[in-house]
Structures are given as C-alpha cells and as structure tokens.
Amino acid sequence: GNAPPGVDPEAFSWFQTVDVDHSGFISSKELKQALVNNNWSSFNDETCLLMINMFDKTRSGRIDVYGFSALLRFIQQWRSLFQQYDRDQSGSISFSELQQAFSQMGYNLSPQFSQLLLARYAQRSPNPSIQLDRFIHICMQLQSLTDAFREKDTALVGNVRLGYEDFLTMVVTRML
C-alpha cells in the first residue's frame, strides 16, 4: 500500500520491513533488529527502549508508523550531529571528541565526568569510544537530567539544595 499522509514513503517502506509480526506496530525488539551502529553492531536494548518510550504516545511499549517515521527523523538528526563530532571519521566518538561535543552542546563537564561516561557506555578496549546508539542515549539522559536540574535551579546559579528523596524522584522519573 501507499504511505499514510504525513509519513515519508521510505519510512513507510522500512516500517513494513521492520514490523516482522505485521502487527502494525514496532516493538523495542523489532527496532533493535533494524538499527545498526557504524561498526554494524546492533543498537543497545536500553537505547531502543528509551527511544520507543519517547515516541510511544499510547504508552503501549510500541510505536505505530507515525511514531516510527518521527523516530527515523530523530535518529537522522542525531546521526548528523554524531558525524560532526566524530572528527577523525572513525565511526565512533573518542574521549577527546566526547569532551568537545559536550562543550559545543553547552555542557560544562569535567574530563573526569566524561571519563566516567566513557567507562559506563563504551565497549571495553584499550581506546574506548562511543557508538551512535550510546551517544544518543547519553545525550537524551543528559538533556532530561539537565531539564530536571533546571526546574530546581530557578535562579540559574548552577547548584541546588534538595533532599535525598527529591533527588531520587528527579532521577527515577527521568530514567527508562
């Protein structure tokens, strides 16, 4: 059939291929099978779930063709940004490239924090680097937590005073 109004025909065609069970929806598992990083590794489960939840308007744990089309545009924007920060065109983002990316995105983060993210999200190797899926994941979570922090930092001074349970609530409501 033809693509529904407002859905890119290429996205519609890909949706039909990815929707393996022909349910009219795409699950996190189906999405994972469809997306690959520059090194041909599959996207991470957590990242797929995070993106499904972002575009799942019905809270059913899956997305329809409209959500999928929006998700593809979203990924393409992140891929362009990723390629811009992947200065050596290696297909992944190194520590120094990650530091530059954060700085250019307006985050004033210490090298120690960037190293912590690299240790948490990069594949184990002598020269750890971040693939596209993990870059999207880190940036989405960083943005979400920054928004939560800004809600508390109304004077924009860069620090807040909050109780332990307020902190936990802030983090838990913005996690998967």
PDB file of N, CA, C and O in Angstrom, residues 36-70:
ATOM      1  N   VAL A  36      21.491  -0.242  13.292  1.00  0.00           N
ATOM      2  CA  VAL A  36      22.890  -0.626  13.500  1.00  0.00           C
ATOM      3  C   VAL A  36      23.766   0.615  13.647  1.00  0.00           C
ATOM      4  O   VAL A  36      23.467   1.675  13.109  1.00  0.00           O
ATOM      5  N   ASN A  37      24.849   0.433  14.382  1.00  0.00           N
ATOM      6  CA  ASN A  37      25.866   1.465  14.521  1.00  0.00           C
ATOM      7  C   ASN A  37      26.799   1.417  13.312  1.00  0.00           C
ATOM      8  O   ASN A  37      26.680   0.545  12.458  1.00  0.00           O
ATOM      9  N   ASN A  38      27.746   2.337  13.286  1.00  0.00           N
ATOM     10  CA  ASN A  38      28.692   2.389  12.177  1.00  0.00           C
ATOM     11  C   ASN A  38      29.562   1.134  12.087  1.00  0.00           C
ATOM     12  O   ASN A  38      30.093   0.830  11.036  1.00  0.00           O
ATOM     13  N   ASN A  39      29.723   0.419  13.204  1.00  0.00           N
ATOM     14  CA  ASN A  39      30.528  -0.809  13.187  1.00  0.00           C
ATOM     15  C   ASN A  39      29.643  -2.050  12.988  1.00  0.00           C
ATOM     16  O   ASN A  39      30.071  -3.160  13.227  1.00  0.00           O
ATOM     17  N   TRP A  40      28.411  -1.854  12.564  1.00  0.00           N
ATOM     18  CA  TRP A  40      27.428  -2.889  12.268  1.00  0.00           C
ATOM     19  C   TRP A  40      26.916  -3.617  13.505  1.00  0.00           C
ATOM     20  O   TRP A  40      26.212  -4.610  13.390  1.00  0.00           O
ATOM     21  N   SER A  41      27.252  -3.120  14.693  1.00  0.00           N
ATOM     22  CA  SER A  41      26.681  -3.711  15.907  1.00  0.00           C
ATOM     23  C   SER A  41      25.245  -3.210  16.059  1.00  0.00           C
ATOM     24  O   SER A  41      24.911  -2.108  15.635  1.00  0.00           O
ATOM     25  N   SER A  42      24.401  -4.035  16.666  1.00  0.00           N
ATOM     26  CA  SER A  42      23.014  -3.646  16.903  1.00  0.00           C
ATOM     27  C   SER A  42      22.952  -2.529  17.935  1.00  0.00           C
ATOM     28  O   SER A  42      23.831  -2.412  18.786  1.00  0.00           O
ATOM     29  N   PHE A  43      21.900  -1.753  17.865  1.00  0.00           N
ATOM     30  CA  PHE A  43      21.670  -0.734  18.892  1.00  0.00           C
ATOM     31  C   PHE A  43      21.450  -1.437  20.224  1.00  0.00           C
ATOM     32  O   PHE A  43      20.906  -2.541  20.285  1.00  0.00           O
ATOM     33  N   ASN A  44      21.831  -0.791  21.285  1.00  0.00           N
ATOM     34  CA  ASN A  44      21.690  -1.303  22.638  1.00  0.00           C
ATOM     35  C   ASN A  44      20.212  -1.390  23.031  1.00  0.00           C
ATOM     36  O   ASN A  44      19.408  -0.538  22.649  1.00  0.00           O
ATOM     37  N   ASP A  45      19.862  -2.423  23.812  1.00  0.00           N
ATOM     38  CA  ASP A  45      18.478  -2.610  24.280  1.00  0.00           C
ATOM     39  C   ASP A  45      17.937  -1.378  25.003  1.00  0.00           C
ATOM     40  O   ASP A  45      16.804  -0.955  24.761  1.00  0.00           O
ATOM     41  N   GLU A  46      18.743  -0.828  25.935  1.00  0.00           N
ATOM     42  CA  GLU A  46      18.301   0.336  26.722  1.00  0.00           C
ATOM     43  C   GLU A  46      17.990   1.521  25.822  1.00  0.00           C
ATOM     44  O   GLU A  46      17.013   2.235  26.031  1.00  0.00           O
ATOM     45  N   THR A  47      18.838   1.741  24.816  1.00  0.00           N
ATOM     46  CA  THR A  47      18.641   2.872  23.908  1.00  0.00           C
ATOM     47  C   THR A  47      17.374   2.680  23.084  1.00  0.00           C
ATOM     48  O   THR A  47      16.594   3.626  22.908  1.00  0.00           O
ATOM     49  N   CYS A  48      17.149   1.470  22.596  1.00  0.00           N
ATOM     50  CA  CYS A  48      15.927   1.192  21.822  1.00  0.00           C
ATOM     51  C   CYS A  48      14.686   1.433  22.674  1.00  0.00           C
ATOM     52  O   CYS A  48      13.724   2.062  22.217  1.00  0.00           O
ATOM     53  N   LEU A  49      14.718   0.959  23.908  1.00  0.00           N
ATOM     54  CA  LEU A  49      13.580   1.149  24.808  1.00  0.00           C
ATOM     55  C   LEU A  49      13.353   2.630  25.103  1.00  0.00           C
ATOM     56  O   LEU A  49      12.213   3.116  25.093  1.00  0.00           O
ATOM     57  N   LEU A  50      14.442   3.362  25.333  1.00  0.00           N
ATOM     58  CA  LEU A  50      14.356   4.797  25.595  1.00  0.00           C
ATOM     59  C   LEU A  50      13.694   5.523  24.416  1.00  0.00           C
ATOM     60  O   LEU A  50      12.806   6.352  24.601  1.00  0.00           O
ATOM     61  N   MET A  51      14.094   5.151  23.199  1.00  0.00           N
ATOM     62  CA  MET A  51      13.536   5.806  22.009  1.00  0.00           C
ATOM     63  C   MET A  51      12.088   5.379  21.766  1.00  0.00           C
ATOM     64  O   MET A  51      11.256   6.212  21.410  1.00  0.00           O
ATOM     65  N   ILE A  52      11.774   4.103  21.958  1.00  0.00           N
ATOM     66  CA  ILE A  52      10.377   3.653  21.816  1.00  0.00           C
ATOM     67  C   ILE A  52       9.506   4.446  22.790  1.00  0.00           C
ATOM     68  O   ILE A  52       8.456   4.978  22.414  1.00  0.00           O
ATOM     69  N   ASN A  53       9.937   4.535  24.045  1.00  0.00           N
ATOM     70  CA  ASN A  53       9.158   5.264  25.053  1.00  0.00           C
ATOM     71  C   ASN A  53       8.981   6.727  24.677  1.00  0.00           C
ATOM     72  O   ASN A  53       7.934   7.320  24.953  1.00  0.00           O
ATOM     73  N   MET A  54       9.980   7.314  24.044  1.00  0.00           N
ATOM     74  CA  MET A  54       9.899   8.719  23.653  1.00  0.00           C
ATOM     75  C   MET A  54       8.820   8.953  22.578  1.00  0.00           C
ATOM     76  O   MET A  54       8.163   9.978  22.576  1.00  0.00           O
ATOM     77  N   PHE A  55       8.648   7.988  21.674  1.00  0.00           N
ATOM     78  CA  PHE A  55       7.714   8.161  20.560  1.00  0.00           C
ATOM     79  C   PHE A  55       6.423   7.352  20.721  1.00  0.00           C
ATOM     80  O   PHE A  55       5.583   7.341  19.839  1.00  0.00           O
ATOM     81  N   ASP A  56       6.275   6.694  21.852  1.00  0.00           N
ATOM     82  CA  ASP A  56       5.091   5.878  22.141  1.00  0.00           C
ATOM     83  C   ASP A  56       4.023   6.758  22.801  1.00  0.00           C
ATOM     84  O   ASP A  56       4.022   6.945  24.005  1.00  0.00           O
ATOM     85  N   LYS A  57       3.117   7.272  21.991  1.00  0.00           N
ATOM     86  CA  LYS A  57       2.090   8.193  22.509  1.00  0.00           C
ATOM     87  C   LYS A  57       1.008   7.469  23.313  1.00  0.00           C
ATOM     88  O   LYS A  57       0.320   8.072  24.118  1.00  0.00           O
ATOM     89  N   THR A  58       0.859   6.165  23.108  1.00  0.00           N
ATOM     90  CA  THR A  58      -0.205   5.417  23.790  1.00  0.00           C
ATOM     91  C   THR A  58       0.284   4.677  25.035  1.00  0.00           C
ATOM     92  O   THR A  58      -0.507   4.034  25.713  1.00  0.00           O
ATOM     93  N   ARG A  59       1.574   4.736  25.299  1.00  0.00           N
ATOM     94  CA  ARG A  59       2.194   4.039  26.443  1.00  0.00           C
ATOM     95  C   ARG A  59       1.971   2.527  26.373  1.00  0.00           C
ATOM     96  O   ARG A  59       1.766   1.861  27.372  1.00  0.00           O
ATOM     97  N   SER A  60       2.018   2.001  25.146  1.00  0.00           N
ATOM     98  CA  SER A  60       1.805   0.562  24.940  1.00  0.00           C
ATOM     99  C   SER A  60       3.124  -0.209  24.822  1.00  0.00           C
ATOM    100  O   SER A  60       3.110  -1.427  24.722  1.00  0.00           O
ATOM    101  N   GLY A  61       4.249   0.519  24.790  1.00  0.00           N
ATOM    102  CA  GLY A  61       5.541  -0.135  24.645  1.00  0.00           C
ATOM    103  C   GLY A  61       5.917  -0.397  23.197  1.00  0.00           C
ATOM    104  O   GLY A  61       6.847  -1.136  22.908  1.00  0.00           O
ATOM    105  N   ARG A  62       5.183   0.232  22.282  1.00  0.00           N
ATOM    106  CA  ARG A  62       5.471   0.076  20.854  1.00  0.00           C
ATOM    107  C   ARG A  62       5.022   1.336  20.121  1.00  0.00           C
ATOM    108  O   ARG A  62       4.286   2.155  20.669  1.00  0.00           O
ATOM    109  N   ILE A  63       5.479   1.484  18.884  1.00  0.00           N
ATOM    110  CA  ILE A  63       5.139   2.685  18.113  1.00  0.00           C
ATOM    111  C   ILE A  63       4.475   2.302  16.794  1.00  0.00           C
ATOM    112  O   ILE A  63       4.757   1.246  16.229  1.00  0.00           O
ATOM    113  N   ASP A  64       3.618   3.198  16.327  1.00  0.00           N
ATOM    114  CA  ASP A  64       2.958   2.993  15.041  1.00  0.00           C
ATOM    115  C   ASP A  64       3.817   3.612  13.938  1.00  0.00           C
ATOM    116  O   ASP A  64       4.922   4.087  14.181  1.00  0.00           O
ATOM    117  N   VAL A  65       3.298   3.617  12.733  1.00  0.00           N
ATOM    118  CA  VAL A  65       4.059   4.118  11.585  1.00  0.00           C
ATOM    119  C   VAL A  65       4.398   5.609  11.739  1.00  0.00           C
ATOM    120  O   VAL A  65       5.472   6.045  11.326  1.00  0.00           O
ATOM    121  N   TYR A  66       3.509   6.389  12.364  1.00  0.00           N
ATOM    122  CA  TYR A  66       3.785   7.815  12.565  1.00  0.00           C
ATOM    123  C   TYR A  66       4.927   8.008  13.564  1.00  0.00           C
ATOM    124  O   TYR A  66       5.822   8.828  13.348  1.00  0.00           O
ATOM    125  N   GLY A  67       4.888   7.245  14.644  1.00  0.00           N
ATOM    126  CA  GLY A  67       5.957   7.295  15.632  1.00  0.00           C
ATOM    127  C   GLY A  67       7.280   6.838  15.042  1.00  0.00           C
ATOM    128  O   GLY A  67       8.336   7.399  15.323  1.00  0.00           O
ATOM    129  N   PHE A  68       7.219   5.800  14.207  1.00  0.00           N
ATOM    130  CA  PHE A  68       8.429   5.272  13.571  1.00  0.00           C
ATOM    131  C   PHE A  68       9.028   6.303  12.626  1.00  0.00           C
ATOM    132  O   PHE A  68      10.249   6.511  12.608  1.00  0.00           O
ATOM    133  N   SER A  69       8.185   6.976  11.856  1.00  0.00           N
ATOM    134  CA  SER A  69       8.651   7.999  10.928  1.00  0.00           C
ATOM    135  C   SER A  69       9.337   9.141  11.697  1.00  0.00           C
ATOM    136  O   SER A  69      10.415   9.606  11.312  1.00  0.00           O
ATOM    137  N   ALA A  70       8.723   9.551  12.806  1.00  0.00           N
ATOM    138  CA  ALA A  70       9.316  10.608  13.651  1.00  0.00           C
ATOM    139  C   ALA A  70      10.624  10.117  14.274  1.00  0.00           C
ATOM    140  O   ALA A  70      11.606  10.868  14.353  1.00  0.00           O
TER     141      ALA A  70
END
